[in-house]
Coordinates of N, CA and C and ligand atoms in Angstrom, one line a residue:
M1 N 130.2 57.5 80.1 CA 130.9 58.3 79.1 C 130.7 57.7 77.7
A2 N 130.1 58.5 76.9 CA 129.8 58.0 75.6 C 131.0 58.3 74.7
S3 N 131.3 57.3 73.8 CA 132.4 57.6 72.9 C 131.8 57.7 71.5
D4 N 132.6 58.1 70.5 CA 132.1 58.3 69.2 C 131.7 57.0 68.6
L5 N 130.6 57.0 67.8 CA 130.1 55.8 67.2 C 130.8 55.6 65.9
V6 N 131.2 54.4 65.6 CA 131.8 54.0 64.3 C 130.9 53.2 63.5
R7 N 130.7 53.5 62.3 CA 129.8 52.7 61.4 C 130.6 51.6 60.7
F8 N 130.2 50.4 60.7 CA 130.8 49.4 59.8 C 129.8 48.5 59.3
S9 N 130.0 47.9 58.2 CA 129.0 47.0 57.6 C 129.4 45.5 57.8
V10 N 128.4 44.7 58.1 CA 128.6 43.3 58.4 C 127.8 42.5 57.4
A11 N 128.4 41.5 56.8 CA 127.6 40.6 56.0 C 127.1 39.4 56.8
V12 N 125.8 39.2 56.7 CA 125.1 38.2 57.5 C 124.2 37.4 56.6
P13 N 124.1 36.1 56.7 CA 123.2 35.3 55.9 C 121.7 35.7 56.3
E14 N 120.9 35.8 55.3 CA 119.5 36.3 55.6 C 118.8 35.6 56.7
P15 N 118.8 34.2 56.7 CA 118.1 33.5 57.7 C 118.6 33.9 59.1
L16 N 119.9 34.1 59.3 CA 120.5 34.4 60.6 C 120.0 35.8 61.0
L17 N 119.9 36.7 60.1 CA 119.4 38.1 60.4 C 118.0 38.0 60.8
E18 N 117.2 37.2 60.1 CA 115.8 37.1 60.4 C 115.6 36.5 61.8
E19 N 116.4 35.5 62.1 CA 116.3 35.0 63.5 C 116.7 36.0 64.5
F20 N 117.8 36.8 64.2 CA 118.2 37.8 65.1 C 117.1 38.9 65.3
D21 N 116.5 39.3 64.2 CA 115.4 40.3 64.4 C 114.2 39.7 65.2
A22 N 113.9 38.4 65.0 CA 112.9 37.8 65.8 C 113.3 37.8 67.3
Y23 N 114.5 37.5 67.6 CA 115.0 37.5 68.9 C 115.0 38.9 69.6
T24 N 115.4 39.9 68.8 CA 115.3 41.3 69.4 C 113.9 41.7 69.6
A25 N 113.0 41.3 68.7 CA 111.6 41.7 68.8 C 111.0 41.1 70.1
R26 N 111.4 39.8 70.4 CA 110.9 39.2 71.6 C 111.4 39.9 72.8
R27 N 112.6 40.4 72.7 CA 113.2 41.1 73.9 C 112.8 42.6 73.9
G28 N 112.0 43.0 72.9 CA 111.6 44.4 72.9 C 112.7 45.4 72.4
L29 N 113.7 44.9 71.7 CA 114.8 45.7 71.2 C 114.8 45.9 69.7
A30 N 113.7 45.5 69.1 CA 113.7 45.5 67.6 C 113.8 46.9 67.0
A31 N 113.4 47.9 67.8 CA 113.4 49.2 67.2 C 114.9 49.7 66.9
N32 N 115.8 49.1 67.6 CA 117.2 49.6 67.4 C 118.2 48.4 67.3
R33 N 118.4 48.0 66.0 CA 119.2 46.8 65.8 C 120.6 47.0 66.2
S34 N 121.1 48.3 66.0 CA 122.5 48.6 66.5 C 122.7 48.4 68.0
E35 N 121.7 48.9 68.7 CA 121.8 48.8 70.2 C 121.8 47.3 70.6
A36 N 121.0 46.5 69.9 CA 120.9 45.1 70.2 C 122.3 44.4 70.0
I37 N 122.9 44.8 68.9 CA 124.2 44.2 68.6 C 125.3 44.7 69.5
R38 N 125.2 46.0 69.9 CA 126.1 46.5 70.9 C 126.0 45.8 72.2
D39 N 124.8 45.5 72.6 CA 124.5 44.7 73.9 C 125.2 43.4 73.8
L40 N 125.0 42.7 72.6 CA 125.6 41.4 72.5 C 127.1 41.4 72.6
I41 N 127.7 42.4 72.0 CA 129.2 42.5 72.0 C 129.6 42.8 73.4
R42 N 129.0 43.7 74.1 CA 129.3 44.0 75.5 C 129.2 42.7 76.4
E43 N 128.1 42.0 76.2 CA 127.8 40.9 77.0 C 129.0 39.8 76.8
H44 N 129.3 39.7 75.6 CA 130.4 38.7 75.3 C 131.7 39.1 75.9
L45 N 132.0 40.4 75.8 CA 133.3 40.9 76.3 C 133.4 40.8 77.8
V46 N 132.3 41.1 78.5 CA 132.2 41.0 80.0 C 132.4 39.5 80.3
E47 N 131.7 38.6 79.6 CA 131.8 37.2 79.9 C 133.2 36.7 79.7
D48 N 133.8 37.2 78.7 CA 135.2 36.8 78.4 C 136.1 37.3 79.5
D49 N 135.9 38.5 80.0 CA 136.7 39.0 81.1 C 136.5 38.2 82.4
L50 N 135.3 37.8 82.6 CA 135.0 37.1 83.9 C 135.6 35.7 83.8
S51 N 135.9 35.2 82.7 CA 136.4 33.8 82.6 C 137.9 33.8 82.9
S52 N 138.5 34.9 83.0 CA 139.9 34.9 83.4 C 140.0 34.7 84.9
P53 N 140.8 33.8 85.4 CA 140.8 33.4 86.9 C 141.2 34.6 87.7
E54 N 141.9 35.6 87.2 CA 142.3 36.7 88.0 C 141.3 37.8 88.1
A55 N 140.3 37.8 87.2 CA 139.3 38.9 87.1 C 138.6 39.0 88.5
E56 N 138.4 40.2 88.9 CA 137.7 40.5 90.2 C 136.2 40.5 89.9
V57 N 135.5 39.6 90.6 CA 134.1 39.5 90.4 C 133.3 39.6 91.7
V58 N 132.1 40.0 91.6 CA 131.2 40.0 92.7 C 130.0 39.1 92.3
G59 N 129.3 38.5 93.2 CA 128.2 37.7 92.8 C 127.6 37.0 94.0
S60 N 126.8 35.9 93.7 CA 126.1 35.2 94.8 C 126.2 33.7 94.5
I61 N 126.2 32.9 95.5 CA 126.1 31.5 95.4 C 124.8 31.1 96.2
T62 N 123.9 30.5 95.5 CA 122.6 30.1 96.2 C 122.5 28.6 96.2
M63 N 122.1 28.0 97.3 CA 122.0 26.6 97.3 C 120.9 26.1 98.2
V64 N 120.3 25.0 97.9 CA 119.3 24.4 98.7 C 119.8 23.0 99.2
Y65 N 119.6 22.8 100.5 CA 120.1 21.5 101.0 C 119.2 21.0 102.1
S66 N 119.2 19.8 102.4 CA 118.4 19.2 103.5 C 119.2 19.3 104.8
H67 N 118.5 19.9 105.8 CA 119.3 20.0 107.0 C 119.2 18.7 107.8
H68 N 118.6 17.7 107.3 CA 118.6 16.4 107.9 C 119.9 15.6 107.6
A69 N 120.5 16.0 106.5 CA 121.7 15.3 106.0 C 122.8 15.5 107.1
S70 N 123.3 14.4 107.6 CA 124.2 14.5 108.8 C 125.5 15.1 108.5
G71 N 125.8 16.2 109.2 CA 127.1 16.9 109.1 C 127.2 17.8 107.9
L72 N 126.1 17.9 107.2 CA 126.2 18.7 105.9 C 126.4 20.2 106.2
A73 N 125.6 20.8 107.1 CA 125.7 22.2 107.4 C 127.1 22.5 107.9
E74 N 127.7 21.6 108.7 CA 129.1 21.8 109.2 C 130.1 21.8 108.1
R75 N 129.9 20.8 107.2 CA 130.8 20.7 106.0 C 130.8 22.0 105.2
L76 N 129.6 22.5 104.9 CA 129.4 23.7 104.1 C 130.1 24.9 104.8
G77 N 129.9 24.9 106.1 CA 130.5 26.0 106.9 C 132.1 25.9 106.9
E78 N 132.6 24.7 107.0 CA 134.1 24.5 106.9 C 134.6 25.0 105.6
I79 N 133.9 24.7 104.5 CA 134.4 25.1 103.1 C 134.4 26.6 103.1
Q80 N 133.3 27.3 103.6 CA 133.3 28.7 103.6 C 134.4 29.3 104.4
H81 N 134.8 28.7 105.5 CA 135.9 29.2 106.3 C 137.2 29.1 105.5
D82 N 137.3 28.2 104.5 CA 138.6 28.1 103.7 C 138.7 29.2 102.8
Y83 N 137.6 29.9 102.5 CA 137.5 31.1 101.6 C 137.1 32.3 102.3
I84 N 137.6 32.5 103.5 CA 137.1 33.5 104.4 C 137.1 34.9 103.7
G85 N 138.1 35.2 102.9 CA 138.1 36.6 102.3 C 137.1 36.7 101.2
C86 N 136.6 35.6 100.7 CA 135.7 35.7 99.5 C 134.2 35.8 99.9
V87 N 133.9 35.3 101.1 CA 132.5 35.3 101.5 C 132.2 36.6 102.3
V88 N 131.4 37.5 101.7 CA 131.1 38.8 102.2 C 130.0 38.8 103.2
S89 N 128.9 38.0 102.9 CA 127.7 37.9 103.7 C 127.0 36.7 103.4
M90 N 126.1 36.2 104.4 CA 125.4 35.0 104.2 C 124.0 35.1 104.8
M91 N 123.1 34.5 104.0 CA 121.7 34.5 104.5 C 121.2 33.1 104.5
H92 N 120.6 32.7 105.6 CA 120.1 31.3 105.7 C 118.6 31.4 106.0
V93 N 117.8 30.7 105.1 CA 116.4 30.7 105.3 C 115.9 29.2 105.5
H94 N 115.2 29.0 106.6 CA 114.6 27.7 106.8 C 113.4 27.6 105.9
L95 N 113.5 26.9 104.7 CA 112.5 26.9 103.7 C 111.2 26.2 104.1
D96 N 111.4 25.0 104.6 CA 110.3 24.1 105.0 C 110.8 23.2 106.1
H97 N 110.1 22.1 106.3 CA 110.5 21.2 107.4 C 111.8 20.6 107.1
D98 N 112.1 20.3 105.8 CA 113.3 19.6 105.4 C 114.5 20.4 104.9
N99 N 114.1 21.5 104.2 CA 115.1 22.2 103.4 C 115.5 23.6 103.9
C100 N 116.8 23.8 103.6 CA 117.4 25.2 103.9 C 117.8 25.8 102.6
L101 N 117.7 27.1 102.6 CA 118.2 27.9 101.4 C 119.3 28.8 102.0
E102 N 120.4 28.7 101.3 CA 121.5 29.6 101.7 C 122.0 30.4 100.6
T103 N 122.1 31.7 100.8 CA 122.7 32.6 99.7 C 123.9 33.3 100.3
L104 N 125.0 33.2 99.6 CA 126.2 33.8 100.0 C 126.5 35.0 99.0
A105 N 126.8 36.1 99.5 CA 127.4 37.2 98.7 C 128.9 37.0 98.6
V106 N 129.4 36.9 97.5 CA 130.9 36.6 97.3 C 131.6 37.7 96.5
R107 N 132.8 37.8 96.7 CA 133.6 38.8 96.0 C 135.1 38.3 96.0
G108 N 135.7 38.4 94.9 CA 137.1 38.0 94.8 C 137.6 37.6 93.4
P109 N 138.7 37.0 93.3 CA 139.2 36.6 92.0 C 138.3 35.5 91.4
S110 N 138.0 35.6 90.2 CA 137.0 34.7 89.5 C 137.4 33.2 89.8
G111 N 138.7 32.9 89.8 CA 139.1 31.5 90.0 C 138.8 31.0 91.3
S112 N 139.0 31.8 92.4 CA 138.6 31.4 93.7 C 137.1 31.3 93.9
I113 N 136.4 32.2 93.3 CA 134.9 32.2 93.5 C 134.4 30.9 92.8
H114 N 134.9 30.6 91.6 CA 134.4 29.4 91.0 C 134.8 28.1 91.7
E115 N 136.0 28.1 92.3 CA 136.4 27.0 93.1 C 135.5 26.8 94.3
L116 N 135.2 27.9 95.0 CA 134.4 27.9 96.2 C 133.0 27.3 95.8
A117 N 132.4 27.9 94.7 CA 131.1 27.4 94.3 C 131.1 25.9 93.9
D118 N 132.2 25.5 93.2 CA 132.3 24.1 92.8 C 132.3 23.2 94.0
R119 N 133.1 23.6 95.1 CA 133.2 22.8 96.3 C 131.8 22.7 97.0
L120 N 131.2 23.9 97.2 CA 129.9 23.9 97.9 C 128.8 23.2 97.1
L121 N 128.7 23.5 95.8 CA 127.6 22.9 95.1 C 127.8 21.4 94.8
G122 N 129.1 21.0 94.9 CA 129.5 19.6 94.6 C 129.4 18.8 95.9
T123 N 129.1 19.4 97.0 CA 129.1 18.7 98.3 C 127.8 17.8 98.3
K124 N 128.0 16.5 98.7 CA 126.9 15.5 98.7 C 125.8 16.0 99.6
G125 N 124.6 16.1 99.1 CA 123.5 16.5 99.9 C 123.0 17.9 99.5
V126 N 123.8 18.6 98.8 CA 123.3 19.9 98.2 C 122.5 19.6 97.0
R127 N 121.2 20.0 97.1 CA 120.2 19.5 96.1 C 120.3 20.3 94.8
H128 N 120.4 21.6 95.0 CA 120.4 22.5 93.8 C 121.2 23.8 94.2
G129 N 121.8 24.3 93.2 CA 122.5 25.6 93.5 C 123.0 26.2 92.2
K130 N 123.4 27.5 92.4 CA 123.9 28.2 91.3 C 124.8 29.4 91.7
L131 N 125.8 29.6 90.9 CA 126.7 30.7 91.1 C 126.3 31.7 90.0
V132 N 126.2 33.0 90.4 CA 125.9 34.1 89.5 C 127.0 35.1 89.7
C133 N 127.8 35.3 88.7 CA 128.9 36.4 88.8 C 128.5 37.6 88.0
V134 N 128.7 38.7 88.5 CA 128.5 39.9 87.7 C 129.8 40.7 87.7
A135 N 130.0 41.4 86.6 CA 131.2 42.2 86.5 C 131.3 43.3 87.4
T136 N 132.5 43.6 87.9 CA 132.6 44.8 88.7 C 132.8 46.0 87.8
E137 N 132.8 47.2 88.3 CA 133.0 48.4 87.5 C 134.3 48.4 86.7
S138 N 135.3 47.9 87.3 CA 136.6 47.8 86.6 C 136.6 46.9 85.4
T139 N 135.9 45.8 85.6 CA 135.8 44.8 84.4 C 134.9 45.5 83.3
I140 N 133.8 46.1 83.7 CA 133.0 46.8 82.8 C 133.8 47.8 81.9
A141 N 134.6 48.5 82.6 CA 135.3 49.7 82.0 C 136.2 49.2 80.8
K142 N 136.6 48.0 80.9 CA 137.5 47.5 79.8 C 136.8 47.5 78.4
G143 N 135.5 47.0 78.4 CA 134.9 46.8 77.1 C 133.6 47.6 77.0
C144 N 133.1 48.2 78.0 CA 131.7 48.7 78.0 C 131.6 50.1 78.5
E145 N 130.5 50.6 78.2 CA 130.2 52.0 78.7 C 129.2 52.1 79.8
H146 N 128.4 51.1 80.0 CA 127.5 51.1 81.1 C 127.2 49.7 81.6
V147 N 126.7 49.7 82.8 CA 126.4 48.4 83.4 C 125.0 47.9 83.0
H148 N 124.8 46.7 82.6 CA 123.5 46.1 82.3 C 123.4 44.9 83.2
S149 N 122.4 44.1 83.0 CA 122.2 42.9 83.8 C 123.0 41.7 83.2
H150 N 124.2 41.9 82.8 CA 124.9 40.8 82.1 C 125.4 39.9 83.2
T151 N 125.1 38.6 83.1 CA 125.5 37.7 84.1 C 126.2 36.5 83.5
H152 N 126.8 35.8 84.3 CA 127.6 34.6 83.9 C 127.1 33.5 84.8
Q153 N 126.5 32.5 84.3 CA 125.8 31.6 85.2 C 126.3 30.1 85.0
H154 N 126.3 29.4 86.1 CA 126.6 28.0 86.1 C 125.5 27.3 86.7
E155 N 124.8 26.5 85.8 CA 123.6 25.7 86.2 C 124.1 24.4 86.7
R156 N 123.5 23.9 87.7 CA 123.8 22.5 88.2 C 122.5 21.7 88.1
Ligands
NI1 NI1 117.6 26.0 108.0

């Protein structure tokens, strides 16, 4: 649902605007400076919404670990059982002789999802991992008109 557009003027230092134009050109958005700024505002609002512990989010937790580490798979399983309502689905891939890749689809309050990810990714033996949260439609509706690929990431 499109709403009426409001025009407003913004004062920006020239070097900052030049940098912004270069950024939008790299992303192929240079033709429409307004759309580029609208995208940035939406992205920021969604990120702000997702940072609230009560916000309902969906996302994925991806991690790589060695299956030789003693008891590690069991520990990761136990943690997931503590958040049974939050883990929607799980995929396990035997990557190579040593490593396993696990991706969990998660859904729930942002606070619980971050806690689950922190516990899993902080478990000794997990080599690399990442939580990616995306806004649900209800989160989007607060500040935005359409869904983009706006994500909120935690690198480890
Ligand atoms: Ni495996």
